[in-house]
């Protein structure tokens, strides 16, 4: 395909919303509150903010400039910028990570649809905590139901991808992101006025540094990576559709601010409500699927209509946040196959969706029907999560920072930051310093820790 024929996002707002849509997802609404709860609240949030600014921001700018300068998918970008070198593997690792993350992420995304259906059919009404635990276990262990949702979720993602960049990704993000933001604000407003909500608010705002240890730092850094969609080329691929006049630094700032704000607002939905009904903040990954429906019932026990509205809105929000992220993972692989292997976009998308349904089925079954079959002591689901987010994303981010900080011609870096002389680009020296030294050292540290060498 000739370079001039490549699709582009139609507007600056569309670009920001599509990129923010990639970043905002289950990572913000499900994982962030649970990590915050496990790591003691406000102090974790402060360290997380530091990671977003020192690591997330510079690596996001790097992914943006690599994508926009190369004008191609992440799998081909490094061959354009550093032809004949082994840097091409950075993009290829990203494509593979995209495949793996999309497969297991869609399983959890599918659960949000099951819970949405339960909320809509008012199945939460009158259930006790134990009923919620039992119903989650029987659902996630059921061999068929989660598979049906997985397929539906991936087909919905597929449908948007096939529509293309401007009509599919941009248009859907423009509708879904503002809706998501409004829903979150409404839910926060409900949650913070519940009786006893103050304790939850205090948990989020009053740092207790006595709980901070190395693990908290490393947890915060890992969360920043996953939540900002960094390390596998999602934002790099999106940036290849950015216009030449787009200010990359400003866009990265906007995406980081939106992503962080939504994560913190999700905390303001979940913790005040959880404290209000006496549920521990460190309930872990089950927080949303077991505890929250319970929280809604108890918090609004005298007001079943409000409990109904609150739960329906919450799961709509979760599904919307998840699909704008799965689109960005799907696009990484689809664009790669489409541009590098001369497949039509539709065929590439069919292939990706088909493979992810196939892999997703194994992930989903590994939580129930095939639980006893493990590899390295992990279920397929856990293995995919481990390999992709704990190995491939940090590795990708590390290599991106080294590539931009050390290998890439500085004229290109500066040119992309200043739009070749039209912008001031005063962030440039700080950016280079962060990419050359701070990011590689910090990420190596997370990486080594996550592999357990330091334990
Ligand atoms: N950032 C997304 C979330 O928070 C997940 C994601 C990771 C998306 C990597 C794209 C790439 O849910």
CSV table of C-alpha atoms and ligand atoms in Angstrom, one decimal:
chain,number,residue,atom,x,y,z
A,1,UNK,CA,0.0,0.0,0.0
A,2,UNK,CA,1.4,3.4,-1.0
A,3,UNK,CA,2.1,5.6,2.0
A,4,UNK,CA,-0.3,8.3,1.0
A,5,UNK,CA,-3.1,5.7,0.9
A,6,UNK,CA,-2.8,5.0,4.6
A,7,UNK,CA,-5.9,5.8,6.7
A,8,UNK,CA,-5.7,8.6,9.2
A,9,UNK,CA,-7.7,9.7,12.1
A,10,UNK,CA,-9.9,12.6,11.1
A,11,UNK,CA,-9.6,15.0,14.0
A,12,UNK,CA,-7.4,15.9,16.9
A,13,UNK,CA,-10.2,15.1,19.4
A,14,UNK,CA,-10.7,11.8,17.7
A,15,UNK,CA,-7.0,11.0,18.2
A,16,UNK,CA,-7.0,11.9,21.8
A,17,UNK,CA,-10.2,9.9,22.5
A,18,UNK,CA,-9.0,6.9,20.6
A,19,UNK,CA,-5.7,6.8,22.4
A,20,UNK,CA,-7.3,7.4,25.8
A,21,UNK,CA,-9.8,4.7,24.9
A,22,UNK,CA,-6.9,2.3,24.5
A,23,UNK,CA,-5.4,3.3,27.8
A,24,UNK,CA,-8.6,3.4,29.8
A,25,UNK,CA,-9.9,-0.2,30.3
A,26,UNK,CA,-10.1,-3.0,32.8
A,27,UNK,CA,-6.7,-1.9,34.0
A,28,UNK,CA,-8.2,1.3,35.4
A,29,UNK,CA,-11.5,0.1,36.7
A,30,UNK,CA,-10.7,-3.4,37.8
A,31,UNK,CA,-7.0,-3.6,38.3
A,32,UNK,CA,-6.1,-0.2,39.7
A,33,UNK,CA,-8.6,-0.2,42.6
A,34,UNK,CA,-7.6,-3.8,43.5
A,35,UNK,CA,-3.8,-2.9,43.4
A,36,UNK,CA,-4.5,0.2,45.4
A,37,UNK,CA,-6.5,-1.8,47.9
A,38,UNK,CA,-3.7,-4.4,48.2
A,39,UNK,CA,-1.0,-1.8,48.6
A,40,UNK,CA,-2.5,0.4,51.3
A,41,UNK,CA,-4.3,3.2,49.4
A,42,UNK,CA,-3.1,6.8,49.1
A,43,UNK,CA,0.7,6.1,49.3
A,44,UNK,CA,0.4,3.7,46.4
A,45,UNK,CA,-1.5,6.3,44.4
A,46,UNK,CA,1.3,8.9,44.9
A,47,UNK,CA,4.0,6.5,43.8
A,48,UNK,CA,1.8,5.5,40.8
A,49,UNK,CA,1.6,9.1,39.8
A,50,UNK,CA,5.4,9.4,39.9
A,51,UNK,CA,5.6,6.3,37.6
A,52,UNK,CA,3.2,7.8,35.2
A,53,UNK,CA,5.2,11.0,34.9
A,54,UNK,CA,8.7,9.6,34.9
A,55,UNK,CA,8.2,6.4,32.9
A,56,UNK,CA,4.8,6.4,31.3
A,57,UNK,CA,4.9,9.8,29.7
A,58,UNK,CA,8.4,9.5,28.1
A,59,UNK,CA,7.7,6.0,26.7
A,60,UNK,CA,4.3,7.1,25.4
A,61,UNK,CA,5.9,10.0,23.6
A,62,UNK,CA,8.5,7.5,22.2
A,63,UNK,CA,5.8,5.2,20.9
A,64,UNK,CA,4.0,8.1,19.4
A,65,UNK,CA,7.0,9.4,17.6
A,66,UNK,CA,8.1,6.0,16.3
A,67,UNK,CA,4.6,5.4,14.9
A,68,UNK,CA,4.1,8.7,13.3
A,69,UNK,CA,7.6,9.0,11.9
A,70,UNK,CA,7.6,5.5,10.4
A,71,UNK,CA,4.0,5.8,9.1
A,72,UNK,CA,3.5,2.1,9.5
A,73,UNK,CA,2.4,-0.6,11.9
A,74,UNK,CA,4.5,-1.4,15.0
A,75,UNK,CA,5.8,-4.6,13.5
A,76,UNK,CA,7.3,-2.7,10.5
A,77,UNK,CA,8.1,0.6,12.2
A,78,UNK,CA,11.6,-0.4,13.4
A,79,UNK,CA,12.6,-1.7,10.0
A,80,UNK,CA,11.7,1.7,8.6
A,81,UNK,CA,13.6,3.7,11.2
A,82,UNK,CA,16.6,1.3,11.7
A,83,UNK,CA,16.7,-0.7,8.5
A,84,UNK,CA,18.8,-3.9,8.5
A,85,UNK,CA,19.0,-4.1,12.3
A,86,UNK,CA,17.6,-6.4,14.9
A,87,UNK,CA,15.4,-3.6,16.4
A,88,UNK,CA,12.6,-5.1,14.2
A,89,UNK,CA,12.1,-7.6,17.0
A,90,UNK,CA,10.8,-4.9,19.3
A,91,UNK,CA,7.8,-4.5,17.0
A,92,UNK,CA,7.4,-8.3,16.5
A,93,UNK,CA,7.4,-8.9,20.3
A,94,UNK,CA,4.7,-6.3,20.5
A,95,UNK,CA,2.6,-8.0,17.9
A,96,UNK,CA,2.9,-11.3,19.8
A,97,UNK,CA,2.1,-9.7,23.1
A,98,UNK,CA,-1.0,-8.1,21.4
A,99,UNK,CA,-2.2,-11.6,20.4
A,100,UNK,CA,-1.8,-13.0,23.9
A,101,UNK,CA,-3.2,-10.1,25.8
A,102,UNK,CA,-6.2,-9.8,23.6
A,103,UNK,CA,-7.0,-13.5,24.1
A,104,UNK,CA,-7.1,-13.5,27.9
A,105,UNK,CA,-8.3,-9.9,28.3
A,106,UNK,CA,-11.4,-10.8,26.2
A,107,UNK,CA,-12.2,-13.5,28.6
A,108,UNK,CA,-12.5,-11.0,31.5
A,109,UNK,CA,-14.2,-8.5,29.1
A,110,UNK,CA,-16.7,-11.2,28.3
A,111,UNK,CA,-17.5,-11.6,32.0
A,112,UNK,CA,-18.5,-7.9,32.1
A,113,UNK,CA,-21.2,-8.8,29.6
A,114,UNK,CA,-22.5,-11.7,31.7
A,115,UNK,CA,-22.6,-9.3,34.7
A,116,UNK,CA,-24.3,-6.7,32.6
A,117,UNK,CA,-27.0,-9.2,31.6
A,118,UNK,CA,-27.4,-10.2,35.3
A,119,UNK,CA,-27.7,-6.6,36.3
A,120,UNK,CA,-30.3,-5.8,33.5
A,121,UNK,CA,-32.4,-8.9,34.5
A,122,UNK,CA,-32.2,-7.8,38.1
A,123,UNK,CA,-30.5,-11.1,39.2
A,124,UNK,CA,-28.5,-9.4,41.9
A,125,UNK,CA,-31.6,-8.6,43.9
A,126,UNK,CA,-31.9,-10.3,47.3
A,127,UNK,CA,-28.5,-12.2,47.1
A,128,UNK,CA,-26.1,-12.5,50.0
A,129,UNK,CA,-22.3,-12.2,49.9
A,130,UNK,CA,-22.1,-16.0,49.8
A,131,UNK,CA,-24.5,-16.2,46.9
A,132,UNK,CA,-22.3,-13.8,45.0
A,133,UNK,CA,-19.2,-15.8,45.6
A,134,UNK,CA,-21.0,-19.0,44.6
A,135,UNK,CA,-22.5,-17.5,41.5
A,136,UNK,CA,-19.2,-16.1,40.3
A,137,UNK,CA,-17.5,-19.4,40.8
A,138,UNK,CA,-20.2,-21.4,39.1
A,139,UNK,CA,-20.2,-18.9,36.2
A,140,UNK,CA,-16.4,-18.7,35.7
A,141,UNK,CA,-16.2,-22.5,36.0
A,142,UNK,CA,-19.0,-23.2,33.6
A,143,UNK,CA,-17.6,-24.6,30.3
A,144,UNK,CA,-20.0,-22.8,28.0
A,145,UNK,CA,-21.3,-19.5,29.3
A,146,UNK,CA,-18.0,-17.6,29.5
A,147,UNK,CA,-17.1,-18.9,26.0
A,148,UNK,CA,-20.3,-17.5,24.5
A,149,UNK,CA,-19.5,-14.1,26.0
A,150,UNK,CA,-15.9,-14.3,24.9
A,151,UNK,CA,-17.0,-14.9,21.3
A,152,UNK,CA,-19.6,-12.1,21.4
A,153,UNK,CA,-17.0,-9.7,22.8
A,154,UNK,CA,-14.4,-10.5,20.2
A,155,UNK,CA,-16.9,-10.3,17.4
A,156,UNK,CA,-18.0,-6.8,18.7
A,157,UNK,CA,-14.3,-5.8,18.6
A,158,UNK,CA,-13.9,-7.3,15.2
A,159,UNK,CA,-16.9,-5.4,13.8
A,160,UNK,CA,-15.4,-2.1,14.8
A,161,UNK,CA,-11.9,-3.0,13.5
A,162,UNK,CA,-13.3,-4.1,10.1
A,163,UNK,CA,-15.0,-0.7,9.8
A,164,UNK,CA,-11.5,0.8,9.7
A,165,UNK,CA,-9.6,3.6,11.4
A,166,UNK,CA,-11.8,6.7,11.0
A,167,UNK,CA,-15.3,5.2,10.8
A,168,UNK,CA,-14.6,2.4,13.3
A,169,UNK,CA,-12.0,3.2,15.9
A,170,UNK,CA,-12.4,7.0,15.9
A,171,UNK,CA,-16.1,7.2,15.6
A,172,UNK,CA,-16.8,4.6,18.3
A,173,UNK,CA,-14.2,6.2,20.7
A,174,UNK,CA,-15.8,9.6,20.2
A,175,UNK,CA,-19.1,8.3,21.3
A,176,UNK,CA,-18.0,5.9,24.0
A,177,UNK,CA,-15.3,7.9,25.8
A,178,UNK,CA,-17.5,10.9,26.8
A,179,UNK,CA,-20.3,8.5,27.8
A,180,UNK,CA,-17.8,6.6,30.0
A,181,UNK,CA,-16.7,9.8,31.6
A,182,UNK,CA,-20.2,10.9,32.4
A,183,UNK,CA,-21.2,7.5,33.8
A,184,UNK,CA,-18.1,7.5,36.0
A,185,UNK,CA,-18.9,10.9,37.4
A,186,UNK,CA,-22.5,9.9,38.2
A,187,UNK,CA,-21.3,6.7,40.0
A,188,UNK,CA,-18.8,8.7,42.0
A,189,UNK,CA,-21.5,11.1,43.1
A,190,UNK,CA,-23.7,8.2,44.2
A,191,UNK,CA,-20.8,6.4,46.0
A,192,UNK,CA,-19.3,9.3,48.0
A,193,UNK,CA,-22.5,10.2,49.8
A,194,UNK,CA,-23.2,6.6,51.1
A,195,UNK,CA,-23.3,6.4,54.9
A,196,UNK,CA,-19.7,5.7,56.1
A,197,UNK,CA,-18.2,6.6,52.7
A,198,UNK,CA,-15.7,8.9,54.5
A,199,UNK,CA,-13.5,6.0,55.5
A,200,UNK,CA,-13.1,5.0,51.8
A,201,UNK,CA,-12.3,8.6,50.9
A,202,UNK,CA,-9.7,8.8,53.6
A,203,UNK,CA,-8.2,5.6,52.4
A,204,UNK,CA,-7.7,7.2,49.0
A,205,UNK,CA,-6.4,10.5,50.2
A,206,UNK,CA,-4.5,10.1,53.4
A,207,UNK,CA,-1.1,8.4,52.7
A,208,UNK,CA,0.3,5.9,55.2
A,209,UNK,CA,3.9,5.7,54.2
A,210,UNK,CA,4.6,3.0,56.8
A,211,UNK,CA,3.1,0.5,54.4
A,212,UNK,CA,5.5,1.5,51.5
A,213,UNK,CA,8.1,-1.1,50.6
A,214,UNK,CA,9.9,-2.1,47.4
A,215,UNK,CA,6.9,-4.2,46.3
A,216,UNK,CA,4.6,-1.2,46.4
A,217,UNK,CA,7.0,0.7,44.1
A,218,UNK,CA,7.2,-2.2,41.7
A,219,UNK,CA,3.5,-2.8,41.8
A,220,UNK,CA,2.9,0.9,41.0
A,221,UNK,CA,5.3,0.8,38.0
A,222,UNK,CA,3.8,-2.4,36.6
A,223,UNK,CA,0.3,-1.0,36.9
A,224,UNK,CA,1.4,2.2,35.1
A,225,UNK,CA,2.7,0.2,32.2
A,226,UNK,CA,-0.4,-2.0,31.7
A,227,UNK,CA,-2.8,0.9,32.3
A,228,UNK,CA,-1.2,3.2,29.8
A,229,UNK,CA,-1.1,0.5,27.1
A,230,UNK,CA,2.6,0.8,26.8
A,231,UNK,CA,5.2,-1.8,25.6
A,232,UNK,CA,3.3,-3.6,22.8
A,233,UNK,CA,2.9,-0.9,20.3
A,234,UNK,CA,-0.8,-0.1,20.6
A,235,UNK,CA,-0.1,3.6,20.8
A,236,UNK,CA,2.7,3.3,18.3
A,237,UNK,CA,0.2,1.8,15.8
A,238,UNK,CA,-2.4,4.5,16.5
A,239,UNK,CA,0.3,7.2,16.1
A,240,UNK,CA,0.9,6.0,12.6
A,241,UNK,CA,-2.6,7.4,11.8
A,242,UNK,CA,-1.8,10.8,13.4
A,243,UNK,CA,-1.6,13.9,11.3
A,244,UNK,CA,1.7,15.8,10.9
A,245,UNK,CA,0.5,18.8,12.8
A,246,UNK,CA,-0.5,16.7,15.9
A,247,UNK,CA,1.4,17.8,19.0
A,248,UNK,CA,2.8,14.5,20.3
A,249,UNK,CA,3.9,15.7,23.7
A,250,UNK,CA,0.5,17.4,24.4
A,251,UNK,CA,-1.4,14.3,23.3
A,252,UNK,CA,0.7,12.1,25.6
A,253,UNK,CA,0.0,14.5,28.5
A,254,UNK,CA,-3.7,14.4,27.7
A,255,UNK,CA,-3.8,10.6,27.5
A,256,UNK,CA,-1.9,10.2,30.8
A,257,UNK,CA,-4.1,12.7,32.6
A,258,UNK,CA,-7.3,11.1,31.3
A,259,UNK,CA,-6.1,7.6,32.1
A,260,UNK,CA,-5.0,8.5,35.6
A,261,UNK,CA,-8.1,10.5,36.4
A,262,UNK,CA,-10.4,7.6,35.4
A,263,UNK,CA,-8.4,5.2,37.5
A,264,UNK,CA,-8.6,7.5,40.6
A,265,UNK,CA,-12.3,8.1,39.9
A,266,UNK,CA,-12.8,4.3,39.8
A,267,UNK,CA,-11.2,4.3,43.2
A,268,UNK,CA,-13.8,6.9,44.3
A,269,UNK,CA,-16.6,4.6,43.1
A,270,UNK,CA,-15.3,1.4,44.7
A,271,UNK,CA,-13.7,2.3,48.0
A,272,UNK,CA,-16.4,4.6,49.6
A,273,UNK,CA,-19.0,1.9,48.6
A,274,UNK,CA,-16.9,-0.9,49.9
A,275,UNK,CA,-16.2,0.8,53.3
A,276,UNK,CA,-19.8,1.8,53.5
A,277,UNK,CA,-20.9,-1.8,53.7
A,278,UNK,CA,-17.8,-3.0,55.6
A,279,UNK,CA,-16.0,-4.9,52.8
A,280,UNK,CA,-12.2,-5.0,53.0
A,281,UNK,CA,-10.3,-2.9,50.4
A,282,UNK,CA,-7.9,-5.7,49.8
A,283,UNK,CA,-10.5,-8.2,48.5
A,284,UNK,CA,-8.3,-8.6,45.4
A,285,UNK,CA,-9.3,-9.4,41.8
A,286,UNK,CA,-12.7,-10.5,42.8
A,287,UNK,CA,-13.5,-7.0,44.0
A,288,UNK,CA,-15.6,-6.1,40.9
A,289,UNK,CA,-17.2,-9.5,40.1
A,290,UNK,CA,-18.1,-10.7,43.6
A,291,UNK,CA,-18.0,-7.7,45.9
A,292,UNK,CA,-19.5,-4.9,43.8
A,293,UNK,CA,-22.8,-6.4,43.0
A,294,UNK,CA,-23.0,-7.2,46.7
A,295,UNK,CA,-22.0,-3.6,47.6
A,296,UNK,CA,-24.8,-2.2,45.3
A,297,UNK,CA,-27.4,-4.4,46.9
A,298,UNK,CA,-26.4,-3.5,50.5
A,299,UNK,CA,-25.7,0.1,49.9
A,300,UNK,CA,-29.1,0.6,48.4
A,301,UNK,CA,-31.0,-2.0,50.4
A,302,UNK,CA,-34.0,0.2,50.9
A,303,UNK,CA,-33.9,1.4,47.3
A,304,UNK,CA,-34.0,-1.5,44.9
A,305,UNK,CA,-34.5,0.8,41.9
A,306,UNK,CA,-31.2,2.6,42.7
A,307,UNK,CA,-29.4,-0.7,43.2
A,308,UNK,CA,-30.6,-1.7,39.7
A,309,UNK,CA,-29.6,1.5,38.0
A,310,UNK,CA,-26.2,1.6,39.8
A,311,UNK,CA,-25.3,-1.9,38.8
A,312,UNK,CA,-26.4,-1.7,35.2
A,313,UNK,CA,-24.5,1.6,34.8
A,314,UNK,CA,-21.4,0.1,36.3
A,315,UNK,CA,-21.2,-2.9,34.0
A,316,UNK,CA,-22.0,-0.9,31.0
A,317,UNK,CA,-19.1,1.3,31.9
A,318,UNK,CA,-16.8,-1.6,32.3
A,319,UNK,CA,-17.7,-3.2,29.0
A,320,UNK,CA,-17.3,0.1,27.2
A,321,UNK,CA,-13.9,0.7,28.8
A,322,UNK,CA,-12.8,-2.8,27.9
A,323,UNK,CA,-13.9,-2.7,24.2
A,324,UNK,CA,-12.0,0.6,23.5
A,325,UNK,CA,-8.9,-1.3,24.8
A,326,UNK,CA,-9.4,-4.5,22.9
A,327,UNK,CA,-9.8,-2.5,19.7
A,328,UNK,CA,-6.4,-1.1,20.2
A,329,UNK,CA,-4.8,-4.5,20.8
A,330,UNK,CA,-6.6,-6.0,17.8
A,331,UNK,CA,-5.4,-3.1,15.6
A,332,UNK,CA,-1.8,-3.8,16.4
A,333,UNK,CA,-2.0,-7.3,15.0
A,334,UNK,CA,-4.5,-6.5,12.2
A,335,UNK,CA,-2.4,-3.6,10.9
A,336,UNK,CA,0.8,-5.7,11.0
A,337,UNK,CA,-0.7,-8.6,9.0
A,338,UNK,CA,-2.5,-6.2,6.6
A,339,UNK,CA,0.6,-4.1,5.8
A,340,UNK,CA,3.5,-6.6,6.2
A,341,UNK,CA,1.8,-9.6,4.5
A,342,UNK,CA,-0.3,-7.9,2.0
A,343,UNK,CA,-3.6,-9.3,3.4
A,344,UNK,CA,-6.7,-7.3,3.0
A,345,UNK,CA,-7.7,-5.5,6.2
A,346,UNK,CA,-10.8,-7.7,6.4
A,347,UNK,CA,-8.8,-10.9,6.0
A,348,UNK,CA,-6.2,-9.8,8.5
A,349,UNK,CA,-9.0,-9.0,11.0
A,350,UNK,CA,-10.7,-12.4,10.4
A,351,UNK,CA,-7.5,-14.2,11.1
A,352,UNK,CA,-6.8,-12.2,14.3
A,353,UNK,CA,-10.3,-12.7,15.7
A,354,UNK,CA,-10.3,-16.4,14.8
A,355,UNK,CA,-7.0,-17.0,16.5
A,356,UNK,CA,-7.9,-15.0,19.6
A,357,UNK,CA,-11.2,-16.9,19.9
A,358,UNK,CA,-9.3,-20.1,19.7
A,359,UNK,CA,-6.7,-19.1,22.3
A,360,UNK,CA,-9.3,-17.4,24.4
A,361,UNK,CA,-11.3,-20.6,24.7
A,362,UNK,CA,-8.2,-22.3,26.2
A,363,UNK,CA,-7.8,-19.4,28.6
A,364,UNK,CA,-11.4,-19.5,29.6
A,365,UNK,CA,-11.6,-23.2,30.1
A,366,UNK,CA,-8.4,-23.2,32.1
A,367,UNK,CA,-10.3,-21.4,34.9
A,368,UNK,CA,-12.9,-24.2,35.1
A,369,UNK,CA,-13.3,-27.3,33.0
A,370,UNK,CA,-9.5,-27.9,32.4
A,371,UNK,CA,-8.3,-26.4,35.7
A,372,UNK,CA,-6.1,-29.4,36.5
A,373,UNK,CA,-4.0,-29.0,33.4
A,374,UNK,CA,-1.2,-26.5,34.2
A,375,UNK,CA,2.0,-25.4,32.7
A,376,UNK,CA,4.8,-24.2,35.0
A,377,UNK,CA,2.2,-24.4,37.8
A,378,UNK,CA,-0.1,-21.9,36.0
A,379,UNK,CA,-3.4,-22.2,34.2
A,380,UNK,CA,-3.3,-21.1,30.5
A,381,UNK,CA,-5.1,-17.9,31.6
A,382,UNK,CA,-2.5,-17.1,34.3
A,383,UNK,CA,0.3,-18.1,31.9
A,384,UNK,CA,-0.8,-15.7,29.2
A,385,UNK,CA,-1.2,-13.0,31.8
A,386,UNK,CA,2.2,-13.6,33.2
A,387,UNK,CA,4.1,-13.9,29.9
A,388,UNK,CA,2.5,-11.0,28.2
A,389,UNK,CA,2.1,-8.4,31.0
A,390,UNK,CA,5.0,-9.4,33.2
A,391,UNK,CA,7.6,-10.2,30.6
A,392,UNK,CA,6.7,-8.9,27.2
A,393,UNK,CA,5.3,-5.4,28.2
A,394,UNK,CA,8.2,-4.4,30.4
A,395,UNK,CA,10.7,-5.8,27.8
A,396,UNK,CA,8.9,-3.9,25.1
A,397,UNK,CA,9.0,-0.6,27.1
A,398,UNK,CA,12.6,-1.1,28.1
A,399,UNK,CA,13.6,-1.6,24.4
A,400,UNK,CA,11.5,1.4,23.3
A,401,UNK,CA,13.2,3.7,25.8
A,402,UNK,CA,16.7,2.4,24.8
A,403,UNK,CA,15.8,2.6,21.1
A,404,UNK,CA,14.6,6.3,21.3
A,405,UNK,CA,17.2,7.3,23.9
A,406,UNK,CA,20.3,5.7,22.4
A,407,UNK,CA,19.8,4.3,18.9
A,408,UNK,CA,17.4,6.6,17.1
A,409,UNK,CA,18.9,9.6,15.3
A,410,UNK,CA,18.3,12.6,17.7
A,411,UNK,CA,17.3,14.8,14.7
A,412,UNK,CA,14.3,12.5,14.2
A,413,UNK,CA,13.4,12.6,17.9
A,414,UNK,CA,13.7,16.4,18.1
A,415,UNK,CA,12.0,16.8,14.8
A,416,UNK,CA,9.0,14.7,15.9
A,417,UNK,CA,8.7,16.5,19.2
A,418,UNK,CA,8.8,20.0,17.6
A,419,UNK,CA,6.9,19.0,14.4
A,420,UNK,CA,10.1,19.9,12.5
A,421,UNK,CA,10.5,23.4,13.9
A,422,UNK,CA,6.9,24.5,14.4
A,423,UNK,CA,6.7,23.7,18.1
A,424,UNK,CA,9.0,24.8,20.9
A,425,UNK,CA,9.6,21.4,22.3
A,426,UNK,CA,11.1,22.6,25.5
A,427,UNK,CA,10.5,19.1,27.0
A,428,UNK,CA,13.2,17.6,24.7
A,429,UNK,CA,16.2,17.6,27.0
A,430,UNK,CA,14.2,16.1,29.9
A,431,UNK,CA,12.7,13.5,27.6
A,432,UNK,CA,16.1,12.4,26.4
A,433,UNK,CA,17.4,12.2,30.0
A,434,UNK,CA,14.4,10.1,31.1
A,435,UNK,CA,14.6,7.8,28.1
A,436,UNK,CA,18.4,7.3,28.3
A,437,UNK,CA,18.8,6.7,32.0
A,438,UNK,CA,15.8,6.7,34.3
A,439,UNK,CA,13.4,4.5,32.3
A,440,UNK,CA,15.9,1.8,31.4
A,441,UNK,CA,17.1,1.4,34.9
A,442,UNK,CA,13.7,1.6,36.5
A,443,UNK,CA,12.1,-0.9,34.1
A,444,UNK,CA,15.0,-3.3,34.4
A,445,UNK,CA,14.3,-3.2,38.1
A,446,UNK,CA,10.6,-4.1,37.7
A,447,UNK,CA,11.5,-6.7,35.2
A,448,UNK,CA,14.0,-8.5,37.4
A,449,UNK,CA,11.7,-8.2,40.4
A,450,UNK,CA,8.8,-9.7,38.5
A,451,UNK,CA,10.8,-12.6,37.4
A,452,UNK,CA,11.5,-13.2,41.0
A,453,UNK,CA,15.3,-12.9,40.9
A,454,UNK,CA,15.3,-10.5,43.9
A,455,UNK,CA,12.9,-12.5,46.0
B,1,LIG,N1,-4.5,-0.2,29.0
B,1,LIG,C1,-5.5,-1.2,28.9
B,1,LIG,C2,-6.3,-1.2,30.2
B,1,LIG,O1,-6.0,-0.4,31.1
B,1,LIG,C3,-5.0,-2.5,28.6
B,1,LIG,C4,-4.0,-2.6,27.4
B,1,LIG,C5,-2.7,-3.0,27.6
B,1,LIG,C6,-4.4,-2.1,26.2
B,1,LIG,C7,-1.8,-3.1,26.5
B,1,LIG,C8,-3.6,-2.1,25.1
B,1,LIG,C9,-2.3,-2.6,25.3
B,1,LIG,O2,-7.2,-2.0,30.4
